[in-house]
Amino acid sequence: MITVEEHLARILDQVEPGEEVALPLDEAGGLVLAQDVTCGVDLPRFDNSAMDGYAVVAAELEGVDPEHPKLLPVQGDIAAGAGEPHTHTPGSVWRIMTGAPVPEGADSIVPLEDTDERPHEVLIKVAPREGAHVRRAGEDARVGDLLVRAGTTIGPAEVAVIASAGISTVRVLAPVRVVVLSTGDELVPLGSTPGPGQIQDSNGPMLVSAVRRAGYYASHLGHLVDDEKSIKAEITHHLDHADVIITTGGVSKGAYDAVKAVLTGEGSMEFSEVAMQPGKPQGFGLLGKRKVPVFTLPGNPVSALISFEVFIRPALAKISGRLDQPVVLPALVVEGWRTPEGRRQYARVRLSRDLTGEYACEPAGGPGSHLVAGLAAADGLAIIDADAEEVQAGEEVQVHLLRPLPEIEARLAAQEESDAEDEDQG
Ligand SMILES: Nc1nc2c(c(=O)[nH]1)N[C@H]1C(S)=C(S)[C@@H](COP(=O)(O)OP(=O)(O)OC[C@H]3O[C@@H](n4cnc5c(N)ncnc54)[C@H](O)[C@@H]3O)O[C@H]1N2
Ligand code: MOO
């Protein structure tokens, strides 16, 4: 058996960041920049007003206050988007809208609230400080400034600054397309009713969902019977267009473990027993001319999802260029359990909060790799050393989250609220 670290290192040594492509900015969200983006304009592009109000020269309003207001003529309106130049005439003001260019010569804005708000002549009641409510050209970024560094994942804020700079196309690492294939004579797809001895294919939809939640493209392109010829043909077909292929099932020791039989000796494929539970039988290698990473996961649903978390997620991060670390947090064990000797255990646990406000955890269902109801109840995986024999109540364990933390926090907060209500009523 090899360790989890050895298998992961083997995978990460072989996968490479994907190719660079130029994409319209509005299709690049979630992808990683392959170029530094520098600013070709000042941001803001011109001095403009931060308030609806009146553009003034502060020095002309010295000493003004509510007891000594000053009446001034209004030269007209300047709306956001106004392109024609406007100039300040001493002793007068322009009425100006938020985002509109400040007229030449004016240096401050008096907000509507500090005036009597009239359009033709206006009573100013408060003296502005010089520069008040003027958004200066270049105060955010100047021509030549680095806006977003290569290697950054493009989120909404990056899109905003790149768009503001007028850049419509960016070079990014190409989107990663994952093909998921389920194998097993016993499987029937969603929408079909299993006959005797058959079960619903849950790994296909589960892994597509895992890939998508991690931020990549995935399609479930079929469930294959345990026939070596058709498995080979199907995998070969997807080597033309997939960036990653994931299969499940057919990799342990059974007489019908066709995936392993077909792929053994192909490309750089290696089949290993990894010292982990669940997830022991693993296969990985690069196949075909395009050297497509192929993961052959064990068929047990819990094993397949844990394999995704432990091996595929980091590989997808490397291929896509993304920074992606699992959220791992400490929790105190409420109720202990036994662990398999010699294999690191990824134990499904559900989180709660103890009286001190720390996270606590307890097993979610049993340890069997087929227990999907327990899997759905789990918030995370407690990572237990290979040499441990049992986990005792009161111990602290590290939990690799399977759900977004905000979702878990929201549930715990709702639980605390309902507990408090029950206590009030009781
Ligand atoms: N003699 C041994 N038998 C097994 C060993 C072993 O070391 N010696 N290892 C066990 C472990 S651990 C695992 S994990 C499984 C892995 O088996 P395979 O990858 O070959 O998977 P299958 O045999 O095809 O299926 C296992 C299990 O999962 C169910 N399954 C498969 N695909 C799906 C799917 N798409 N959706 C839902 N459920 C699926 C399948 O029906 C089986 O029950 O091997 C153990 N055996
Ligand atoms: O290693 Mo298997 O994945 O325990 O069920």
CSV table of C-alpha atoms and ligand atoms in Angstrom, one decimal:
chain,number,residue,atom,x,y,z
A,1,MET,CA,0.0,0.0,0.0
A,2,ILE,CA,1.1,3.6,-0.6
A,3,THR,CA,0.2,6.6,1.4
A,4,VAL,CA,-2.3,9.3,0.5
A,5,GLU,CA,0.6,11.7,0.1
A,6,GLU,CA,2.5,9.4,-2.2
A,7,HIS,CA,-0.5,8.9,-4.5
A,8,LEU,CA,-1.3,12.6,-4.5
A,9,ALA,CA,2.3,13.5,-5.3
A,10,ARG,CA,2.3,11.0,-8.2
A,11,ILE,CA,-0.8,12.8,-9.5
A,12,LEU,CA,0.4,16.3,-9.0
A,13,ASP,CA,3.8,15.5,-10.6
A,14,GLN,CA,2.0,14.5,-13.8
A,15,VAL,CA,-0.7,17.1,-14.2
A,16,GLU,CA,0.2,20.5,-15.7
A,17,PRO,CA,-1.6,23.8,-15.9
A,18,GLY,CA,-3.9,23.9,-19.0
A,19,GLU,CA,-3.5,26.0,-22.1
A,20,GLU,CA,-3.9,29.7,-22.2
A,21,VAL,CA,-6.8,31.2,-24.2
A,22,ALA,CA,-8.1,34.7,-24.8
A,23,LEU,CA,-11.7,35.1,-23.7
A,24,PRO,CA,-14.2,37.9,-23.5
A,25,LEU,CA,-14.1,39.3,-20.0
A,26,ASP,CA,-17.8,38.4,-19.3
A,27,GLU,CA,-16.9,34.7,-19.9
A,28,ALA,CA,-13.8,34.7,-17.8
A,29,GLY,CA,-15.3,34.8,-14.3
A,30,GLY,CA,-14.0,32.0,-12.2
A,31,LEU,CA,-11.0,31.4,-14.5
A,32,VAL,CA,-7.4,32.3,-13.6
A,33,LEU,CA,-5.6,35.2,-15.3
A,34,ALA,CA,-2.6,34.2,-17.4
A,35,GLN,CA,-1.5,37.8,-17.9
A,36,ASP,CA,-0.9,40.8,-15.7
A,37,VAL,CA,-3.6,43.4,-16.3
A,38,THR,CA,-2.3,47.0,-16.3
A,39,CYS,CA,-4.3,50.1,-16.4
A,40,GLY,CA,-4.4,52.0,-19.7
A,41,VAL,CA,-6.4,54.9,-18.3
A,42,ASP,CA,-6.8,56.8,-15.1
A,43,LEU,CA,-9.5,55.6,-12.7
A,44,PRO,CA,-11.7,57.5,-12.3
A,45,ARG,CA,-11.1,58.8,-15.8
A,46,PHE,CA,-12.0,62.4,-14.9
A,47,ASP,CA,-12.8,64.5,-11.8
A,48,ASN,CA,-16.4,63.8,-11.0
A,49,SER,CA,-19.0,64.4,-8.3
A,50,ALA,CA,-19.6,61.9,-5.5
A,51,MET,CA,-23.0,63.6,-4.6
A,52,ASP,CA,-26.0,65.2,-6.2
A,53,GLY,CA,-25.5,68.8,-5.4
A,54,TYR,CA,-23.8,72.0,-6.6
A,55,ALA,CA,-20.3,72.4,-7.9
A,56,VAL,CA,-18.6,75.4,-6.2
A,57,VAL,CA,-15.3,77.0,-5.3
A,58,ALA,CA,-14.8,76.5,-1.6
A,59,ALA,CA,-13.0,79.8,-1.1
A,60,GLU,CA,-16.1,81.7,-2.4
A,61,LEU,CA,-18.2,80.2,0.4
A,62,GLU,CA,-15.9,80.9,3.4
A,63,GLY,CA,-17.9,81.8,6.5
A,64,VAL,CA,-21.2,80.3,5.2
A,65,ASP,CA,-23.3,78.5,7.8
A,66,PRO,CA,-27.0,78.0,8.4
A,67,GLU,CA,-27.2,81.5,10.1
A,68,HIS,CA,-25.3,83.1,7.2
A,69,PRO,CA,-26.3,81.3,4.0
A,70,LYS,CA,-25.3,82.6,0.6
A,71,LEU,CA,-27.6,82.9,-2.4
A,72,LEU,CA,-25.9,82.1,-5.8
A,73,PRO,CA,-27.2,81.8,-9.3
A,74,VAL,CA,-27.2,78.4,-10.9
A,75,GLN,CA,-25.6,78.3,-14.4
A,76,GLY,CA,-27.4,75.0,-15.3
A,77,ASP,CA,-27.3,71.3,-14.8
A,78,ILE,CA,-24.5,68.8,-15.4
A,79,ALA,CA,-25.8,65.3,-15.7
A,80,ALA,CA,-23.7,62.0,-15.5
A,81,GLY,CA,-22.5,61.3,-19.0
A,82,ALA,CA,-22.4,65.0,-20.0
A,83,GLY,CA,-19.7,65.3,-22.6
A,84,GLU,CA,-19.6,69.0,-23.3
A,85,PRO,CA,-17.1,71.1,-21.3
A,86,HIS,CA,-18.4,73.2,-18.4
A,87,THR,CA,-16.6,76.0,-16.7
A,88,HIS,CA,-17.1,77.6,-13.3
A,89,THR,CA,-17.9,81.3,-13.4
A,90,PRO,CA,-16.9,83.0,-10.1
A,91,GLY,CA,-19.9,83.9,-8.0
A,92,SER,CA,-22.1,81.2,-9.4
A,93,VAL,CA,-22.6,77.4,-9.2
A,94,TRP,CA,-23.6,74.5,-11.5
A,95,ARG,CA,-26.1,72.0,-10.3
A,96,ILE,CA,-24.4,68.6,-10.6
A,97,MET,CA,-25.4,64.9,-10.4
A,98,THR,CA,-23.4,62.0,-9.0
A,99,GLY,CA,-20.8,60.8,-11.5
A,100,ALA,CA,-21.0,64.0,-13.6
A,101,PRO,CA,-17.7,65.7,-14.6
A,102,VAL,CA,-16.8,68.6,-12.2
A,103,PRO,CA,-16.8,71.9,-14.2
A,104,GLU,CA,-13.4,73.4,-15.0
A,105,GLY,CA,-12.4,75.7,-12.1
A,106,ALA,CA,-14.8,74.3,-9.5
A,107,ASP,CA,-13.1,72.5,-6.6
A,108,SER,CA,-15.8,71.2,-4.3
A,109,ILE,CA,-19.4,69.9,-4.2
A,110,VAL,CA,-22.1,71.1,-1.8
A,111,PRO,CA,-24.6,68.2,-1.4
A,112,LEU,CA,-28.3,69.0,-2.0
A,113,GLU,CA,-29.0,68.5,1.7
A,114,ASP,CA,-26.8,71.5,2.6
A,115,THR,CA,-28.9,73.8,0.3
A,116,ASP,CA,-32.5,74.8,-0.4
A,117,GLU,CA,-32.2,72.5,-3.5
A,118,ARG,CA,-33.5,75.1,-6.1
A,119,PRO,CA,-32.6,74.8,-9.8
A,120,HIS,CA,-32.1,78.4,-10.8
A,121,GLU,CA,-30.7,80.1,-7.7
A,122,VAL,CA,-29.7,78.3,-4.6
A,123,LEU,CA,-29.2,79.1,-1.0
A,124,ILE,CA,-26.0,77.4,0.2
A,125,LYS,CA,-26.1,76.8,4.0
A,126,VAL,CA,-22.8,75.0,4.7
A,127,ALA,CA,-19.3,75.9,3.6
A,128,PRO,CA,-17.6,72.9,2.0
A,129,ARG,CA,-14.0,72.1,2.7
A,130,GLU,CA,-11.9,72.3,-0.5
A,131,GLY,CA,-12.1,69.1,-2.5
A,132,ALA,CA,-15.3,67.9,-0.7
A,133,HIS,CA,-17.2,65.2,-2.5
A,134,VAL,CA,-14.9,65.4,-5.6
A,135,ARG,CA,-13.7,62.0,-6.9
A,136,ARG,CA,-10.3,62.8,-8.3
A,137,ALA,CA,-9.1,61.4,-11.7
A,138,GLY,CA,-6.6,58.7,-11.0
A,139,GLU,CA,-7.2,58.4,-7.3
A,140,ASP,CA,-8.1,54.7,-7.7
A,141,ALA,CA,-5.5,53.7,-10.3
A,142,ARG,CA,-3.2,55.5,-12.7
A,143,VAL,CA,-2.1,54.8,-16.2
A,144,GLY,CA,0.5,51.9,-16.0
A,145,ASP,CA,-0.6,50.6,-12.6
A,146,LEU,CA,-0.9,46.9,-12.1
A,147,LEU,CA,-4.6,46.2,-11.6
A,148,VAL,CA,-4.7,42.4,-11.4
A,149,ARG,CA,-1.8,40.0,-11.2
A,150,ALA,CA,-1.4,36.9,-13.4
A,151,GLY,CA,-2.5,33.9,-11.3
A,152,THR,CA,-5.5,35.6,-9.8
A,153,THR,CA,-8.9,33.9,-10.0
A,154,ILE,CA,-11.2,36.4,-11.7
A,155,GLY,CA,-14.1,37.2,-9.4
A,156,PRO,CA,-16.7,39.9,-9.5
A,157,ALA,CA,-14.3,42.6,-8.2
A,158,GLU,CA,-11.6,41.7,-10.8
A,159,VAL,CA,-14.2,41.8,-13.5
A,160,ALA,CA,-15.3,45.3,-12.2
A,161,VAL,CA,-11.8,46.8,-12.3
A,162,ILE,CA,-10.8,45.2,-15.7
A,163,ALA,CA,-14.1,46.4,-17.2
A,164,SER,CA,-13.6,49.9,-15.8
A,165,ALA,CA,-10.3,50.0,-17.5
A,166,GLY,CA,-12.0,49.3,-20.8
A,167,ILE,CA,-10.4,45.9,-21.3
A,168,SER,CA,-12.8,43.5,-22.9
A,169,THR,CA,-10.6,40.4,-23.6
A,170,VAL,CA,-8.3,38.7,-21.2
A,171,ARG,CA,-5.8,35.8,-21.4
A,172,VAL,CA,-6.8,33.0,-19.0
A,173,LEU,CA,-6.1,29.4,-18.3
A,174,ALA,CA,-8.7,27.5,-20.4
A,175,PRO,CA,-11.9,26.3,-18.6
A,176,VAL,CA,-11.4,22.7,-17.5
A,177,ARG,CA,-13.9,20.2,-18.9
A,178,VAL,CA,-14.4,17.0,-16.9
A,179,VAL,CA,-16.0,13.8,-18.3
A,180,VAL,CA,-17.5,11.5,-15.7
A,181,LEU,CA,-18.2,7.8,-16.7
A,182,SER,CA,-19.8,5.3,-14.4
A,183,THR,CA,-19.1,1.6,-14.9
A,184,GLY,CA,-21.0,-1.4,-13.6
A,185,ASP,CA,-23.5,-3.9,-15.1
A,186,GLU,CA,-25.7,-3.3,-12.1
A,187,LEU,CA,-26.3,0.4,-12.7
A,188,VAL,CA,-29.3,2.0,-14.2
A,189,PRO,CA,-29.4,5.8,-15.0
A,190,LEU,CA,-31.7,8.2,-13.2
A,191,GLY,CA,-35.2,8.0,-14.7
A,192,SER,CA,-35.0,4.2,-15.0
A,193,THR,CA,-36.3,1.7,-12.4
A,194,PRO,CA,-33.7,-0.8,-11.2
A,195,GLY,CA,-34.6,-4.4,-11.9
A,196,PRO,CA,-33.6,-7.3,-9.6
A,197,GLY,CA,-30.0,-7.0,-8.5
A,198,GLN,CA,-29.7,-3.5,-10.1
A,199,ILE,CA,-29.1,-0.1,-8.4
A,200,GLN,CA,-29.4,3.5,-9.4
A,201,ASP,CA,-26.2,5.1,-10.7
A,202,SER,CA,-25.5,7.7,-8.1
A,203,ASN,CA,-21.8,8.2,-8.6
A,204,GLY,CA,-22.3,9.8,-12.0
A,205,PRO,CA,-24.6,12.6,-10.9
A,206,MET,CA,-22.7,12.9,-7.6
A,207,LEU,CA,-19.3,13.5,-9.2
A,208,VAL,CA,-20.7,16.0,-11.8
A,209,SER,CA,-22.2,17.9,-8.9
A,210,ALA,CA,-18.8,17.8,-7.0
A,211,VAL,CA,-16.9,19.0,-10.1
A,212,ARG,CA,-19.4,21.8,-10.7
A,213,ARG,CA,-19.5,22.9,-7.1
A,214,ALA,CA,-15.7,23.1,-7.2
A,215,GLY,CA,-16.1,25.5,-10.2
A,216,TYR,CA,-15.4,23.5,-13.3
A,217,TYR,CA,-17.4,22.1,-16.2
A,218,ALA,CA,-18.6,18.5,-16.0
A,219,SER,CA,-20.8,16.2,-18.0
A,220,HIS,CA,-21.8,12.7,-17.1
A,221,LEU,CA,-21.5,11.0,-20.4
A,222,GLY,CA,-22.9,7.6,-19.7
A,223,HIS,CA,-22.7,4.6,-17.5
A,224,LEU,CA,-20.8,1.7,-19.1
A,225,VAL,CA,-21.4,-2.0,-18.7
A,226,ASP,CA,-18.5,-4.2,-17.5
A,227,ASP,CA,-17.3,-5.0,-21.0
A,228,GLU,CA,-13.7,-4.3,-21.7
A,229,LYS,CA,-14.2,-3.5,-25.4
A,230,SER,CA,-16.9,-0.9,-24.8
A,231,ILE,CA,-15.1,0.7,-21.9
A,232,LYS,CA,-11.9,1.0,-24.0
A,233,ALA,CA,-13.9,2.5,-26.9
A,234,GLU,CA,-15.7,5.0,-24.7
A,235,ILE,CA,-12.6,6.2,-22.8
A,236,THR,CA,-10.6,6.5,-26.1
A,237,HIS,CA,-13.4,8.6,-27.6
A,238,HIS,CA,-13.3,11.1,-24.7
A,239,LEU,CA,-9.5,11.4,-24.9
A,240,ASP,CA,-10.1,13.7,-27.9
A,241,HIS,CA,-11.9,16.5,-26.1
A,242,ALA,CA,-11.9,16.0,-22.3
A,243,ASP,CA,-9.4,17.7,-20.1
A,244,VAL,CA,-9.9,15.2,-17.3
A,245,ILE,CA,-11.7,11.9,-17.2
A,246,ILE,CA,-13.1,10.3,-14.1
A,247,THR,CA,-14.4,6.8,-14.0
A,248,THR,CA,-16.0,5.0,-11.0
A,249,GLY,CA,-16.1,1.3,-10.3
A,250,GLY,CA,-14.2,-1.7,-11.6
A,251,VAL,CA,-10.9,-1.1,-10.0
A,252,SER,CA,-10.6,-3.6,-7.1
A,253,LYS,CA,-10.1,-7.3,-7.3
A,254,GLY,CA,-13.4,-8.7,-8.7
A,255,ALA,CA,-13.6,-10.9,-11.7
A,256,TYR,CA,-15.6,-8.1,-13.5
A,257,ASP,CA,-13.3,-5.2,-12.6
A,258,ALA,CA,-13.0,-4.2,-16.3
A,259,VAL,CA,-11.7,-0.7,-15.9
A,260,LYS,CA,-8.5,-1.9,-14.3
A,261,ALA,CA,-8.2,-4.7,-16.8
A,262,VAL,CA,-8.6,-2.4,-19.8
A,263,LEU,CA,-6.3,0.4,-18.6
A,264,THR,CA,-3.5,-1.6,-17.0
A,265,GLY,CA,-0.3,-0.9,-19.0
A,266,GLU,CA,-1.9,2.0,-21.0
A,267,GLY,CA,-0.2,5.4,-20.9
A,268,SER,CA,1.2,6.2,-17.5
A,269,MET,CA,-1.7,4.4,-15.7
A,270,GLU,CA,-0.9,2.9,-12.3
A,271,PHE,CA,-3.3,1.1,-10.1
A,272,SER,CA,-2.5,1.2,-6.4
A,273,GLU,CA,-3.9,0.4,-3.0
A,274,VAL,CA,-3.8,3.6,-1.0
A,275,ALA,CA,-3.7,3.4,2.8
A,276,MET,CA,-6.9,5.2,3.3
A,277,GLN,CA,-10.5,4.3,4.3
A,278,PRO,CA,-12.7,4.7,2.3
A,279,GLY,CA,-10.9,5.0,-1.0
A,280,LYS,CA,-8.3,2.2,-1.0
A,281,PRO,CA,-8.3,1.1,-4.7
A,282,GLN,CA,-7.1,4.0,-6.9
A,283,GLY,CA,-5.9,4.4,-10.4
A,284,PHE,CA,-4.4,7.3,-12.2
A,285,GLY,CA,-2.4,8.1,-15.3
A,286,LEU,CA,-2.1,10.2,-18.4
A,287,LEU,CA,-3.7,8.7,-21.5
A,288,GLY,CA,-3.7,9.4,-25.3
A,289,LYS,CA,-1.9,12.0,-27.4
A,290,ARG,CA,-3.2,14.8,-25.4
A,291,LYS,CA,-2.0,13.2,-22.2
A,292,VAL,CA,-5.4,13.5,-20.5
A,293,PRO,CA,-5.4,12.8,-16.8
A,294,VAL,CA,-7.6,9.8,-16.1
A,295,PHE,CA,-8.8,9.0,-12.5
A,296,THR,CA,-10.3,5.6,-12.0
A,297,LEU,CA,-12.1,5.8,-8.6
A,298,PRO,CA,-13.5,3.0,-6.6
A,299,GLY,CA,-17.2,2.3,-7.1
A,300,ASN,CA,-18.4,2.7,-3.6
A,301,PRO,CA,-20.1,6.1,-3.5
A,302,VAL,CA,-18.5,7.3,-0.3
A,303,SER,CA,-15.1,6.2,-1.6
A,304,ALA,CA,-15.6,8.0,-4.8
A,305,LEU,CA,-16.6,11.3,-3.2
A,306,ILE,CA,-13.7,11.1,-0.8
A,307,SER,CA,-11.3,10.3,-3.6
A,308,PHE,CA,-12.6,13.4,-5.4
A,309,GLU,CA,-11.9,15.6,-2.3
A,310,VAL,CA,-8.5,14.2,-1.6
A,311,PHE,CA,-7.0,13.6,-5.1
A,312,ILE,CA,-9.1,15.2,-7.9
A,313,ARG,CA,-9.8,18.6,-6.3
A,314,PRO,CA,-6.1,19.4,-5.9
A,315,ALA,CA,-5.4,18.2,-9.4
A,316,LEU,CA,-8.1,20.3,-10.9
A,317,ALA,CA,-6.7,23.3,-9.0
A,318,LYS,CA,-3.3,22.7,-10.6
A,319,ILE,CA,-4.7,22.3,-14.1
A,320,SER,CA,-6.9,25.4,-13.8
A,321,GLY,CA,-4.2,27.4,-12.0
A,322,ARG,CA,-6.5,28.1,-9.1
A,323,LEU,CA,-5.5,28.4,-5.5
A,324,ASP,CA,-7.7,25.9,-3.7
A,325,GLN,CA,-7.1,24.5,-0.2
A,326,PRO,CA,-9.8,22.6,1.6
A,327,VAL,CA,-11.2,24.2,4.7
A,328,VAL,CA,-10.0,22.1,7.6
A,329,LEU,CA,-11.0,23.0,11.1
A,330,PRO,CA,-10.6,21.5,14.6
A,331,ALA,CA,-13.6,19.9,16.4
A,332,LEU,CA,-14.0,18.1,19.7
A,333,VAL,CA,-15.3,14.6,19.4
A,334,VAL,CA,-18.7,14.1,21.2
A,335,GLU,CA,-19.0,10.4,20.6
A,336,GLY,CA,-16.0,8.2,19.7
A,337,TRP,CA,-15.6,5.4,17.1
A,338,ARG,CA,-13.1,2.7,16.0
A,339,THR,CA,-10.8,3.1,13.1
A,340,PRO,CA,-9.1,0.7,10.7
A,341,GLU,CA,-5.5,-0.1,11.5
A,342,GLY,CA,-2.9,0.9,8.9
A,343,ARG,CA,-5.1,3.2,6.8
A,344,ARG,CA,-5.8,6.8,7.3
A,345,GLN,CA,-9.5,7.2,8.0
A,346,TYR,CA,-11.7,9.9,6.5
A,347,ALA,CA,-14.6,9.6,8.9
A,348,ARG,CA,-17.9,11.3,8.0
A,349,VAL,CA,-18.9,13.6,10.8
A,350,ARG,CA,-21.6,16.1,11.6
A,351,LEU,CA,-20.7,19.3,13.3
A,352,SER,CA,-22.4,21.0,16.2
A,353,ARG,CA,-21.2,23.7,18.6
A,354,ASP,CA,-20.3,22.9,22.2
A,355,LEU,CA,-21.0,25.1,25.3
A,356,THR,CA,-17.8,27.0,24.9
A,357,GLY,CA,-18.7,27.9,21.3
A,358,GLU,CA,-16.1,25.6,19.7
A,359,TYR,CA,-17.0,23.1,17.0
A,360,ALA,CA,-17.9,19.6,18.1
A,361,CYS,CA,-18.5,16.5,15.9
A,362,GLU,CA,-20.0,13.1,16.0
A,363,PRO,CA,-20.2,10.3,13.4
A,364,ALA,CA,-22.7,10.7,10.6
A,365,GLY,CA,-23.9,7.1,10.0
A,366,GLY,CA,-21.5,4.1,10.0
A,367,PRO,CA,-18.2,3.6,8.4
A,368,GLY,CA,-19.4,1.5,5.4
A,369,SER,CA,-18.4,3.0,2.0
A,370,HIS,CA,-21.9,2.4,0.6
A,371,LEU,CA,-23.8,4.5,3.2
A,372,VAL,CA,-25.0,7.5,1.2
A,373,ALA,CA,-27.6,8.6,3.7
A,374,GLY,CA,-24.8,9.1,6.3
A,375,LEU,CA,-22.8,10.9,3.7
A,376,ALA,CA,-25.6,13.4,3.0
A,377,ALA,CA,-25.8,14.1,6.8
A,378,ALA,CA,-22.0,14.7,7.1
A,379,ASP,CA,-20.6,18.2,7.2
A,380,GLY,CA,-17.0,17.0,6.8
A,381,LEU,CA,-14.4,14.3,7.1
A,382,ALA,CA,-12.5,13.8,10.3
A,383,ILE,CA,-9.0,12.9,9.3
A,384,ILE,CA,-7.7,10.1,11.6
A,385,ASP,CA,-4.0,8.9,11.5
A,386,ALA,CA,-3.3,5.5,10.0
A,387,ASP,CA,-1.8,4.3,13.3
A,388,ALA,CA,-4.8,5.2,15.5
A,389,GLU,CA,-7.1,2.4,16.6
A,390,GLU,CA,-9.9,4.4,17.9
A,391,VAL,CA,-11.1,8.0,18.4
A,392,GLN,CA,-12.2,8.9,21.9
A,393,ALA,CA,-14.8,11.3,23.1
A,394,GLY,CA,-13.1,14.6,24.1
A,395,GLU,CA,-10.3,14.3,21.5
A,396,GLU,CA,-9.7,17.1,19.1
A,397,VAL,CA,-9.8,16.0,15.4
A,398,GLN,CA,-9.2,18.0,12.2
A,399,VAL,CA,-12.3,18.1,9.9
A,400,HIS,CA,-12.1,18.6,6.2
A,401,LEU,CA,-15.3,20.3,5.3
A,402,LEU,CA,-17.6,18.9,2.6
A,403,ARG,CA,-20.0,21.9,2.6
A,404,PRO,CA,-19.3,25.6,2.5
A,405,LEU,CA,-18.7,26.9,6.0
A,406,PRO,CA,-21.3,29.6,5.7
A,407,GLU,CA,-23.9,27.0,5.1
A,408,ILE,CA,-22.9,25.0,8.2
A,409,GLU,CA,-22.8,28.2,10.3
A,410,ALA,CA,-26.3,29.2,9.1
A,411,ARG,CA,-27.6,25.8,10.2
A,412,LEU,CA,-25.8,26.0,13.6
A,413,ALA,CA,-27.1,29.5,14.2
A,414,ALA,CA,-30.7,28.4,13.3
A,415,GLN,CA,-30.3,25.5,15.7
A,416,GLU,CA,-29.1,27.7,18.5
A,417,GLU,CA,-32.0,30.1,17.9
A,418,SER,CA,-34.6,27.3,18.1
A,419,ASP,CA,-32.9,25.8,21.2
A,420,ALA,CA,-33.1,29.2,22.9
A,421,GLU,CA,-36.8,29.5,22.0
A,422,ASP,CA,-37.5,26.0,23.4
A,423,GLU,CA,-35.7,27.0,26.6
A,424,ASP,CA,-37.7,30.2,26.9
A,425,GLN,CA,-41.0,28.3,26.4
A,426,GLY,CA,-39.9,25.5,28.7
B,1,LIG,N1,-11.8,-9.1,-2.4
B,1,LIG,C1,-11.8,-7.7,-2.3
B,1,LIG,N2,-12.9,-7.1,-2.6
B,1,LIG,C2,-13.0,-5.8,-2.5
B,1,LIG,C3,-11.8,-5.1,-2.1
B,1,LIG,C4,-10.7,-5.8,-1.8
B,1,LIG,O1,-9.6,-5.2,-1.4
B,1,LIG,N3,-10.7,-7.1,-1.9
B,1,LIG,N4,-11.9,-3.7,-1.9
B,1,LIG,C5,-13.2,-3.2,-1.5
B,1,LIG,C6,-13.2,-1.8,-1.5
B,1,LIG,S1,-12.4,-1.1,-0.2
B,1,LIG,C7,-13.8,-1.0,-2.5
B,1,LIG,S2,-13.8,0.7,-2.3
B,1,LIG,C8,-14.5,-1.6,-3.6
B,1,LIG,C9,-14.1,-0.9,-4.9
B,1,LIG,O2,-14.6,-1.7,-5.9
B,1,LIG,P1,-14.6,-1.3,-7.4
B,1,LIG,O3,-14.0,0.0,-7.6
B,1,LIG,O4,-14.1,-2.4,-8.2
B,1,LIG,O5,-16.1,-1.0,-7.6
B,1,LIG,P2,-17.3,-1.9,-8.0
B,1,LIG,O6,-17.0,-3.3,-7.5
B,1,LIG,O7,-17.7,-1.7,-9.4
B,1,LIG,O8,-18.4,-1.3,-7.0
B,1,LIG,C10,-18.3,-1.3,-5.7
B,1,LIG,C11,-19.6,-0.9,-5.0
B,1,LIG,O9,-20.1,0.3,-5.5
B,1,LIG,C12,-21.3,0.3,-6.1
B,1,LIG,N5,-21.3,1.2,-7.3
B,1,LIG,C13,-20.4,1.1,-8.3
B,1,LIG,N6,-20.7,2.1,-9.2
B,1,LIG,C14,-21.7,2.8,-8.6
B,1,LIG,C15,-22.4,4.0,-9.1
B,1,LIG,N7,-22.1,4.6,-10.2
B,1,LIG,N8,-23.4,4.4,-8.3
B,1,LIG,C16,-23.7,3.8,-7.2
B,1,LIG,N9,-23.1,2.7,-6.7
B,1,LIG,C17,-22.1,2.2,-7.4
B,1,LIG,C18,-21.4,-1.2,-6.6
B,1,LIG,O10,-22.7,-1.6,-6.9
B,1,LIG,C19,-20.7,-1.9,-5.5
B,1,LIG,O11,-21.6,-2.1,-4.4
B,1,LIG,O12,-14.2,-3.0,-3.7
B,1,LIG,C20,-14.3,-3.7,-2.4
B,1,LIG,N10,-14.1,-5.1,-2.7
B,2,MOO,O1,-11.5,1.6,0.4
B,2,MOO,MO1,-13.1,1.1,0.1
B,2,MOO,O2,-13.1,2.7,-0.5
B,2,MOO,O3,-13.1,1.3,1.9
B,2,MOO,O4,-14.7,1.1,0.5
